PDB file of C-alpha atoms in Angstrom:
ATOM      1  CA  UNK Z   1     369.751 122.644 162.267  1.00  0.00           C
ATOM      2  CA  UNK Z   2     373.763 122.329 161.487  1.00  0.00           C
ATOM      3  CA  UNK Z   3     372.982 125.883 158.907  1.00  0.00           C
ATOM      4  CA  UNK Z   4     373.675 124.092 155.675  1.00  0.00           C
ATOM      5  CA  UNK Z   5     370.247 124.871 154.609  1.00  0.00           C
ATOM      6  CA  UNK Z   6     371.974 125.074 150.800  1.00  0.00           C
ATOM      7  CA  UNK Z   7     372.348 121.166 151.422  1.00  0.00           C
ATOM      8  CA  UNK Z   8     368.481 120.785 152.426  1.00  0.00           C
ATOM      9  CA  UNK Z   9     367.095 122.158 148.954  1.00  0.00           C
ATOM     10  CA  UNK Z  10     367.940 118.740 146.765  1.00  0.00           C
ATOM     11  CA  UNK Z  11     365.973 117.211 149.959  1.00  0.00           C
ATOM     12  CA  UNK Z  12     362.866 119.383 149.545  1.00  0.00           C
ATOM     13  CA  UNK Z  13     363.144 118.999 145.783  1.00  0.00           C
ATOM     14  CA  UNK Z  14     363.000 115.405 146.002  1.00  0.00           C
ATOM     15  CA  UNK Z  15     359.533 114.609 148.349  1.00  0.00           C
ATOM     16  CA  UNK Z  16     358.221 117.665 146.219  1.00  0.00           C
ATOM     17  CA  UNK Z  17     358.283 116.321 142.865  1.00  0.00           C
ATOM     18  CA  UNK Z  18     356.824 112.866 144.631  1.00  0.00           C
ATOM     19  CA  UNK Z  19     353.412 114.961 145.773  1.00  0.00           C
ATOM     20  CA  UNK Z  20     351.765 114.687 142.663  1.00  0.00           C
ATOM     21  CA  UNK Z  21     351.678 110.776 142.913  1.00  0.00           C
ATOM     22  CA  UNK Z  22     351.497 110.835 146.383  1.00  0.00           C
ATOM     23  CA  UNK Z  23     348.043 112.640 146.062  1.00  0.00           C
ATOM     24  CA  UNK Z  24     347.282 110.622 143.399  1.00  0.00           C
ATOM     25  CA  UNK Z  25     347.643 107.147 145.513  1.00  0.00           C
ATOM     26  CA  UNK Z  26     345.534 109.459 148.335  1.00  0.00           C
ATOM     27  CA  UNK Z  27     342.378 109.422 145.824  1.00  0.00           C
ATOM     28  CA  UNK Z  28     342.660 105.972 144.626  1.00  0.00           C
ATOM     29  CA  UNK Z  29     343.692 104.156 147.673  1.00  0.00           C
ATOM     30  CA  UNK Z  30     341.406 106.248 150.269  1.00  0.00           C
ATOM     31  CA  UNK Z  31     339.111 108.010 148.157  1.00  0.00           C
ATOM     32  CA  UNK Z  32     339.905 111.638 149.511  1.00  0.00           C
ATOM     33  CA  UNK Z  33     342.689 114.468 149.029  1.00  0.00           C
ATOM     34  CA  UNK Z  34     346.065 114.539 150.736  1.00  0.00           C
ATOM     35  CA  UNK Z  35     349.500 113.021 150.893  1.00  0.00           C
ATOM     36  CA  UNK Z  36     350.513 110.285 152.351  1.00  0.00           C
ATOM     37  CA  UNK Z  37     354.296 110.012 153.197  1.00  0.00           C
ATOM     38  CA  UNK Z  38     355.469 106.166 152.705  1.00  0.00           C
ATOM     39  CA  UNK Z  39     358.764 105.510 155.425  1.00  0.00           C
ATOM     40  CA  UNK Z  40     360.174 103.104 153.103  1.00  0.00           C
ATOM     41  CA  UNK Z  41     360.187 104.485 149.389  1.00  0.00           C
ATOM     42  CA  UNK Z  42     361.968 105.164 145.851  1.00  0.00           C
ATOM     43  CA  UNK Z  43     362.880 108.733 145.389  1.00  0.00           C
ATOM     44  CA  UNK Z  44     359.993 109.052 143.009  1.00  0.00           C
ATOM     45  CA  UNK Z  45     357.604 107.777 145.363  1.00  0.00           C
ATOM     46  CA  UNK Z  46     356.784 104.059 145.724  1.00  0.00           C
ATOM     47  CA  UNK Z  47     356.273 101.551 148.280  1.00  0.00           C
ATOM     48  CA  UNK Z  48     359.470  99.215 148.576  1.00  0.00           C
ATOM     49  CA  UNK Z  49     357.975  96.153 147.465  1.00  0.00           C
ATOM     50  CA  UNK Z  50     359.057  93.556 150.029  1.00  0.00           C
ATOM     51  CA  UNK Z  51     356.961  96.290 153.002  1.00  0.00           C
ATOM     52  CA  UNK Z  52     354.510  96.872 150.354  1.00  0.00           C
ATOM     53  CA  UNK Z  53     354.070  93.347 149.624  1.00  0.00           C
ATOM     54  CA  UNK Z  54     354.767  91.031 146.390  1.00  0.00           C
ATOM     55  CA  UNK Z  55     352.550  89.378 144.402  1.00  0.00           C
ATOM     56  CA  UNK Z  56     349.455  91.642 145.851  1.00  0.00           C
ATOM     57  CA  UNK Z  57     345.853  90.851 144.176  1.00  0.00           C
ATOM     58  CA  UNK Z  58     344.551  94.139 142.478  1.00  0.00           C
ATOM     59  CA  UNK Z  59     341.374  93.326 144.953  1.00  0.00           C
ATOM     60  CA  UNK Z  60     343.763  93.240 148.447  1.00  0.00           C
ATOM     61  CA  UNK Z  61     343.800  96.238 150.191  1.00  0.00           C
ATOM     62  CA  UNK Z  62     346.063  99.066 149.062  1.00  0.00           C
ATOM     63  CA  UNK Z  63     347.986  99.073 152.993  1.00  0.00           C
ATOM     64  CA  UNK Z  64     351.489  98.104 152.571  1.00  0.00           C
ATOM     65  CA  UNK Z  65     351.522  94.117 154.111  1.00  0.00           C
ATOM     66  CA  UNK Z  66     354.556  94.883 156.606  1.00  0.00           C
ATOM     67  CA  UNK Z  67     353.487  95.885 160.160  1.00  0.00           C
ATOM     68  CA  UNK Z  68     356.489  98.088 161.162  1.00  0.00           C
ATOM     69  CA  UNK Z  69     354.976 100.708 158.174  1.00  0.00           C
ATOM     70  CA  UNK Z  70     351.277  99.590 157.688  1.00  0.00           C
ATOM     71  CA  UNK Z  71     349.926 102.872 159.329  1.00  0.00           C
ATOM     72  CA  UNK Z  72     353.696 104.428 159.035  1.00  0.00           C
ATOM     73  CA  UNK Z  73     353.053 107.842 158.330  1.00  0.00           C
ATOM     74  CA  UNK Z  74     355.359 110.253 160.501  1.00  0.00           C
ATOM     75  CA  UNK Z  75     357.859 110.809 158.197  1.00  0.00           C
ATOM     76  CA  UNK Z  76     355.594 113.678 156.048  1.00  0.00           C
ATOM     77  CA  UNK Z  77     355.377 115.541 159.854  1.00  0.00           C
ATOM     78  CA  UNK Z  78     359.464 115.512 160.841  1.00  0.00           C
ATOM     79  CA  UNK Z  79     359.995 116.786 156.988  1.00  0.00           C
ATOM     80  CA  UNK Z  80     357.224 119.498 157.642  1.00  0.00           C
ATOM     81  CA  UNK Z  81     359.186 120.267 160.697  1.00  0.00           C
ATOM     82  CA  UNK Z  82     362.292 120.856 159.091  1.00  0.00           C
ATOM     83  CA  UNK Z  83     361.048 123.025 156.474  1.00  0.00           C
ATOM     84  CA  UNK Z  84     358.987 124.853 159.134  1.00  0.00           C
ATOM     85  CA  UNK Z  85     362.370 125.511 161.083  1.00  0.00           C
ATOM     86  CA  UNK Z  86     364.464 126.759 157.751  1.00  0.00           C
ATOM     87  CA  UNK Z  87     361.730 129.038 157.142  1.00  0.00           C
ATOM     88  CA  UNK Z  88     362.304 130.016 160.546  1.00  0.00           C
ATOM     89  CA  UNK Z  89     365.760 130.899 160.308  1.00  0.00           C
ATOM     90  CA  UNK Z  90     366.215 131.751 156.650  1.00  0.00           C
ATOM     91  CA  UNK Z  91     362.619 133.643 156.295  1.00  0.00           C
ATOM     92  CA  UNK Z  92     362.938 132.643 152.553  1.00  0.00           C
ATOM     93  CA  UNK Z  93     359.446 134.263 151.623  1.00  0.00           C
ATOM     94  CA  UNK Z  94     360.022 131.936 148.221  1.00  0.00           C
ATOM     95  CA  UNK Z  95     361.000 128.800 149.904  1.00  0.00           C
ATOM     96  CA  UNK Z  96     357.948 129.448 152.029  1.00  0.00           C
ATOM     97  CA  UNK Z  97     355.736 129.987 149.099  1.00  0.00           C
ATOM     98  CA  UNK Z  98     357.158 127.426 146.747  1.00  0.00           C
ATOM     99  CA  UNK Z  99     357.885 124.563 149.156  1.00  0.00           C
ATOM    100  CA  UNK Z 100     356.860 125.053 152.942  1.00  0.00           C
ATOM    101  CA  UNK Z 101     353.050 125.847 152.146  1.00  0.00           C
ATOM    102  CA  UNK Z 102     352.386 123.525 149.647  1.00  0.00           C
ATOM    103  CA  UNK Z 103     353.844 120.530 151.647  1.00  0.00           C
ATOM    104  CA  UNK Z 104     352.131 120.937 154.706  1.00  0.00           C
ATOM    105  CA  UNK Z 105     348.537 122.130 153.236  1.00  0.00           C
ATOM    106  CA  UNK Z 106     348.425 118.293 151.661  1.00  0.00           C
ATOM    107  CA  UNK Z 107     350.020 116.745 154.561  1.00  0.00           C
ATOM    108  CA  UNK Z 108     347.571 118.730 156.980  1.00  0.00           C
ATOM    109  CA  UNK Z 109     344.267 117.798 154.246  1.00  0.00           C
ATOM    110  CA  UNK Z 110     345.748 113.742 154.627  1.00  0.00           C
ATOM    111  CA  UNK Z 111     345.163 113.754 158.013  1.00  0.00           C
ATOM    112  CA  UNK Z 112     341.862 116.196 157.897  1.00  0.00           C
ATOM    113  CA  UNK Z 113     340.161 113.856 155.549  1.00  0.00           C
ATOM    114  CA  UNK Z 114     341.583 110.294 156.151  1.00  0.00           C
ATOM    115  CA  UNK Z 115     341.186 110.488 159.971  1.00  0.00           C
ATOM    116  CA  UNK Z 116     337.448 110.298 162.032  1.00  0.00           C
ATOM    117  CA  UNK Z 117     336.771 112.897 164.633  1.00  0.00           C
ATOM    118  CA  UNK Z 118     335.373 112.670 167.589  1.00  0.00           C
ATOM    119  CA  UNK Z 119     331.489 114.578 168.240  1.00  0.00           C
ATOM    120  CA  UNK Z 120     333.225 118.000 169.177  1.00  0.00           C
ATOM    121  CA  UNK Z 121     335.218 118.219 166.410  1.00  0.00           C
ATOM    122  CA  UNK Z 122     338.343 117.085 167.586  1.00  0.00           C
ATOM    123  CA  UNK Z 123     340.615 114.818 164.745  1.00  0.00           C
ATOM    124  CA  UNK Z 124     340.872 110.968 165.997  1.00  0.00           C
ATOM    125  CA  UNK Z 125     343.776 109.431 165.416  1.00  0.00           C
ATOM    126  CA  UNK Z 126     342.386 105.988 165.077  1.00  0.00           C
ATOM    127  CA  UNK Z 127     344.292 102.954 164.143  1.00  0.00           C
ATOM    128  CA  UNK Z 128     348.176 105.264 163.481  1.00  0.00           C
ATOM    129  CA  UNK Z 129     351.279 104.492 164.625  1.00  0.00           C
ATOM    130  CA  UNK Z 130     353.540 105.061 167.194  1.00  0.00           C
ATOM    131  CA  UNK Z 131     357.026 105.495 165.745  1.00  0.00           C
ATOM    132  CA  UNK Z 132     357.724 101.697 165.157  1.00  0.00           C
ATOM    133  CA  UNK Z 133     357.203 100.450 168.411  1.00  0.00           C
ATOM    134  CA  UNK Z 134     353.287  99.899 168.135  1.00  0.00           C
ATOM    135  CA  UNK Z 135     351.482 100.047 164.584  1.00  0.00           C
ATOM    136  CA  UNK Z 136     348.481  99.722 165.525  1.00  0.00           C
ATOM    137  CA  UNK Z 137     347.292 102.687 168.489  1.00  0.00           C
ATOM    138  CA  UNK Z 138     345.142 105.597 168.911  1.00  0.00           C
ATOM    139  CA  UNK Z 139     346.012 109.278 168.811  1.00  0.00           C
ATOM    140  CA  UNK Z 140     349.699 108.820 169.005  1.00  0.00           C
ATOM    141  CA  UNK Z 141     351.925 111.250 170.998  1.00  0.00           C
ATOM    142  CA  UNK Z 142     354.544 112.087 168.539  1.00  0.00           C
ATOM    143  CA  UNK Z 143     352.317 112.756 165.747  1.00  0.00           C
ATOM    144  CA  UNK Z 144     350.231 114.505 167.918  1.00  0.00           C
ATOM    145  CA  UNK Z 145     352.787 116.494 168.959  1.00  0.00           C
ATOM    146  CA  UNK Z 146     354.320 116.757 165.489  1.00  0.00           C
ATOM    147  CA  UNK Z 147     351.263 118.692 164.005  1.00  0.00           C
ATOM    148  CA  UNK Z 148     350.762 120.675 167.239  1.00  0.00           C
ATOM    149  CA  UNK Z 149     354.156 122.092 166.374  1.00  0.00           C
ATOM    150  CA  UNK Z 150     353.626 122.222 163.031  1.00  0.00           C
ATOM    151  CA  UNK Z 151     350.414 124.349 162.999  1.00  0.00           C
ATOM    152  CA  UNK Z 152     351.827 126.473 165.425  1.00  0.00           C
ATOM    153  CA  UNK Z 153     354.574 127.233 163.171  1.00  0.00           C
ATOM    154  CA  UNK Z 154     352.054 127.966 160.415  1.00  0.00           C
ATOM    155  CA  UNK Z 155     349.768 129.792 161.857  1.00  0.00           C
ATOM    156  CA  UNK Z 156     352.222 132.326 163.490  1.00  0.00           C
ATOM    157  CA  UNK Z 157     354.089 132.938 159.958  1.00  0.00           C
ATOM    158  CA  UNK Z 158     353.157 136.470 159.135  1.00  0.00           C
ATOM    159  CA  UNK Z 159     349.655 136.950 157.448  1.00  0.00           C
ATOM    160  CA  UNK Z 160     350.351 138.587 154.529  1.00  0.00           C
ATOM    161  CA  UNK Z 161     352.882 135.805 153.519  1.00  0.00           C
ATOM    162  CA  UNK Z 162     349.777 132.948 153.798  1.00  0.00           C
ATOM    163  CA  UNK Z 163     347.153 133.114 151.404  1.00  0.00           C
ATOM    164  CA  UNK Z 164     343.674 133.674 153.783  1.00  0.00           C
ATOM    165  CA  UNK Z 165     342.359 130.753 152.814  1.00  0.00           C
ATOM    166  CA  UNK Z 166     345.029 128.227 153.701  1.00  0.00           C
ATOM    167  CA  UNK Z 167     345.667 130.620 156.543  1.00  0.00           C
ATOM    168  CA  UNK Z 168     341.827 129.759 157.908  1.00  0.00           C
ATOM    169  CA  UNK Z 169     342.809 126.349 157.419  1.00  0.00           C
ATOM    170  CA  UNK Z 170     345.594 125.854 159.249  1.00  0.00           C
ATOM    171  CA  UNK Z 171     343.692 127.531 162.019  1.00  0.00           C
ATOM    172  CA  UNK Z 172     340.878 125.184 161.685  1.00  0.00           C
ATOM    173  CA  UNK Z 173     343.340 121.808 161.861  1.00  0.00           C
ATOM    174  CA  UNK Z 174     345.291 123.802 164.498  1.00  0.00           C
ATOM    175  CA  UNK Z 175     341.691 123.808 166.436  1.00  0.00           C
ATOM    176  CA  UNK Z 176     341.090 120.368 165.848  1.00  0.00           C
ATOM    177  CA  UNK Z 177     344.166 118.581 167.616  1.00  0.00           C
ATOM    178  CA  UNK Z 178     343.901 116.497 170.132  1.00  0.00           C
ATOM    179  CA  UNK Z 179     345.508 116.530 173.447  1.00  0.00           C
ATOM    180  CA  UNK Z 180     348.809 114.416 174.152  1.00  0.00           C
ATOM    181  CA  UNK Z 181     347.747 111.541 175.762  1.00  0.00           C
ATOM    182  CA  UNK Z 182     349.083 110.718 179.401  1.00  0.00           C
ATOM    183  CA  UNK Z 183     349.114 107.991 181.884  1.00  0.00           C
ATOM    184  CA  UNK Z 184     350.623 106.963 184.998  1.00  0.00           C
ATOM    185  CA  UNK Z 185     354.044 105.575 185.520  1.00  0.00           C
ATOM    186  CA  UNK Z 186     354.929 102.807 187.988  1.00  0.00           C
ATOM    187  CA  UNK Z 187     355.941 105.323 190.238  1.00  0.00           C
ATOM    188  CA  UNK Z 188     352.025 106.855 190.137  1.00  0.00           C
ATOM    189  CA  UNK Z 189     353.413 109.866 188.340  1.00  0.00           C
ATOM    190  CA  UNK Z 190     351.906 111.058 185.332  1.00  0.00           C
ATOM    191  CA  UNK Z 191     354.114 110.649 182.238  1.00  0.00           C
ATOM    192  CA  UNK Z 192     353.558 111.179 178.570  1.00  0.00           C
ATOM    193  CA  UNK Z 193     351.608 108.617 176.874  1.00  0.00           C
ATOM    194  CA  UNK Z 194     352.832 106.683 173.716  1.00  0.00           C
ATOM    195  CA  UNK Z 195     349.552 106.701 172.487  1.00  0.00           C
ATOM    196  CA  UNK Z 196     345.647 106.615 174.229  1.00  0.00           C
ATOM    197  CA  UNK Z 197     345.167 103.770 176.112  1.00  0.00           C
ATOM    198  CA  UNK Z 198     348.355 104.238 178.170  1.00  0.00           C
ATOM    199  CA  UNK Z 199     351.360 101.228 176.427  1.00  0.00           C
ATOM    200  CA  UNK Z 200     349.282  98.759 174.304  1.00  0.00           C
ATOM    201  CA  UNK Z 201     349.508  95.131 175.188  1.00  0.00           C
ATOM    202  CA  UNK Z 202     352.721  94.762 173.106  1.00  0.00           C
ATOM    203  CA  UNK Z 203     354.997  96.543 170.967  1.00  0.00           C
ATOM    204  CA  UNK Z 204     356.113  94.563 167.607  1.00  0.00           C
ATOM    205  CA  UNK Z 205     359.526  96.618 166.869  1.00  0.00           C
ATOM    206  CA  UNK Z 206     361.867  95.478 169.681  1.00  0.00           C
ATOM    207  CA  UNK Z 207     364.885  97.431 167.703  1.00  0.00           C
ATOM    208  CA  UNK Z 208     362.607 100.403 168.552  1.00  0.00           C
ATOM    209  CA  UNK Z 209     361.585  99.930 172.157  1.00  0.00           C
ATOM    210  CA  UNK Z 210     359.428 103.231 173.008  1.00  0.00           C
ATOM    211  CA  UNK Z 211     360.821 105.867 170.513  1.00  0.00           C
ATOM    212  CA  UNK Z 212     357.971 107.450 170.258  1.00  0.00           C
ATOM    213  CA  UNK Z 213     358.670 109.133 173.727  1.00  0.00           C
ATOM    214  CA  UNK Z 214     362.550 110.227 172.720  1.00  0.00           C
ATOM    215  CA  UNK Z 215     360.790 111.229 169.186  1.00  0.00           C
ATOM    216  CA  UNK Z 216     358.599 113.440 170.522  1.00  0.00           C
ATOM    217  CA  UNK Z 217     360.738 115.084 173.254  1.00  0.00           C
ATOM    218  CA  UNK Z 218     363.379 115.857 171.317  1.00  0.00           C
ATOM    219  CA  UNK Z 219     361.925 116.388 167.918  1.00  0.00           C
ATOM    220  CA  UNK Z 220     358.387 118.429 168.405  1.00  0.00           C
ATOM    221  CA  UNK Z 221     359.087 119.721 172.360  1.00  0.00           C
ATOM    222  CA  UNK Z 222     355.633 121.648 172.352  1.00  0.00           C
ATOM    223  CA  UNK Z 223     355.026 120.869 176.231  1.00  0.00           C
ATOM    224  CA  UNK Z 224     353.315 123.990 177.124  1.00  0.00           C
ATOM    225  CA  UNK Z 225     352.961 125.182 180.647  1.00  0.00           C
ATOM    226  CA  UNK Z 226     349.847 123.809 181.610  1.00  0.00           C
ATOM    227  CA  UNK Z 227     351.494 120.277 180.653  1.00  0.00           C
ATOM    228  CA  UNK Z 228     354.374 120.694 182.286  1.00  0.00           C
ATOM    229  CA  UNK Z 229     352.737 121.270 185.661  1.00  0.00           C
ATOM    230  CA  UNK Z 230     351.388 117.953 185.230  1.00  0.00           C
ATOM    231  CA  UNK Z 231     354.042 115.727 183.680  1.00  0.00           C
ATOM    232  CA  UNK Z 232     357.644 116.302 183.689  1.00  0.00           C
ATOM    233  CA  UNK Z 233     359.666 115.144 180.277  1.00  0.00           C
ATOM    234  CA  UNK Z 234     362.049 113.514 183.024  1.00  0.00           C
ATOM    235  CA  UNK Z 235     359.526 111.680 184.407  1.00  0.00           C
ATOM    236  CA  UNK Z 236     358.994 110.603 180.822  1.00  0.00           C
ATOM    237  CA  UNK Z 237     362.000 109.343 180.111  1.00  0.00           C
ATOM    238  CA  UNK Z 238     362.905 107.737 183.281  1.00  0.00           C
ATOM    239  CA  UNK Z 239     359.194 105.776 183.971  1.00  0.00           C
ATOM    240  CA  UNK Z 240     359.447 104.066 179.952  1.00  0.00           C
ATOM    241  CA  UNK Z 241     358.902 100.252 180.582  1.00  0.00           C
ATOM    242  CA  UNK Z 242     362.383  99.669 179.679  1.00  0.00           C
ATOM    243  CA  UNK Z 243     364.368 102.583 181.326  1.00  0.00           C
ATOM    244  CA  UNK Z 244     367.663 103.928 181.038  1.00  0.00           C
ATOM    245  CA  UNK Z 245     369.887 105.483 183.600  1.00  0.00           C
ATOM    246  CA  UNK Z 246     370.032 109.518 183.301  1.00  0.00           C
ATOM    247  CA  UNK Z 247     373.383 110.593 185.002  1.00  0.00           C
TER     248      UNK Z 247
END
């Protein structure tokens, strides 16, 4: 955050006044509530047509046709995360009220409703998207760690600011998370996970080569202390399948 949050407003303004169709694509497309956040759209909403896919058959599935944004859906989490971080600073009780709440309760009831979950309870990623690197993956680790921070930045706003109801269900997705995934670097050490399932067979993005681990480190950094005795972020970053030198 550079401060200009003056310069962030026409930003807000512009995904806010896209909800209503947003939601509205939610109910026809997937038959439940929410907003989905399309990673390549107009400012009042819609699929670019060349990801979305020309000449569609009103019968084809509603899925944009492009693989790299297919199960896209990250961006409504990093915008969540800015907002949640003005609020932060600014503790604008109407920006809150006006913008902040409203975004995230219909990003948080997207993922509630569109998503299976597992016997216990726990929300399933199934069949998301790790950054661009691989579309098609289970329970990634940025958007994991994107709502982790995100409903811990909800639920510790102060409660007479949050309505109880949305309060109790922010607590309820903020219950529901599942862990970040982990597996084992060539080394042996553990290392963050781009998704379950350790790196899928083959990434399809090869402009993004495994973002999702930089994304999630140095957007939503939510390693608690129990992770962190078990994986360093170093190890991370180091142990990707396509490493970099750290001076």
């Amino acid at each position: 955050m550079a401060g200009d949050f003056d310069l962030l407003r026409p930003l807000y303004k512009m995904y806010m006044e896209q909800v209503p169709v947003m939601r509205e694509r939610s109910r026809r497309w997937y038959k439940h509530n929410g907003t989905r956040f399309a990673e390549t759209s107009y400012f009042y909403g819609s699929f670019e047509p060349v990801d979305y896919g020309c000449q569609r058959k009103p019968t084809e599935a509603p899925d944009p046709v492009s693989p790299y944004i297919k199960n896209h859906i990250q961006g409504g989490v990093e915008l969540a995360t800015i907002m949640l971080r003005d609020f932060q600073h600014t503790r604008n009780a109407t920006l809150l009220a006006e913008t902040v709440l409203p975004w995230c309760q219909s990003l948080l009831e997207f993922y509630d409703e569109h998503f299976p979950k597992y016997s216990n309870g726990t929300l399933f990623l199934q069949h998301a998207q790790s950054c661009e690197t691989w579309p098609d993956c289970d329970n990634p680790a940025a958007q994991i760690a994107a709502l982790i921070r995100i409903t811990e930045g909800l639920t510790s706003i102060p409660r007479h600011l949050v309505p109880a109801e949305q309060a109790a269900f922010f607590a309820r997705i903020a219950k529901s998370l599942p862990a970040i995934p982990l597996t084992a670097a060539k080394n042996g050490q553990p290392q963050i996970s781009p998704c379950d399932g350790g790196f899928p067979s083959r990434h399809v993005n090869g402009e993004n080569v495994e973002t999702c681990k930089i994304v999630m480190l140095s957007r939503f950094v939510v390693l608690s202390v129990s992770l962190t005795r078990k994986v360093s972020p170093l190890q991370t970053l180091s142990g990707r399948e396509y490493p970099f030198k750290i001076n």
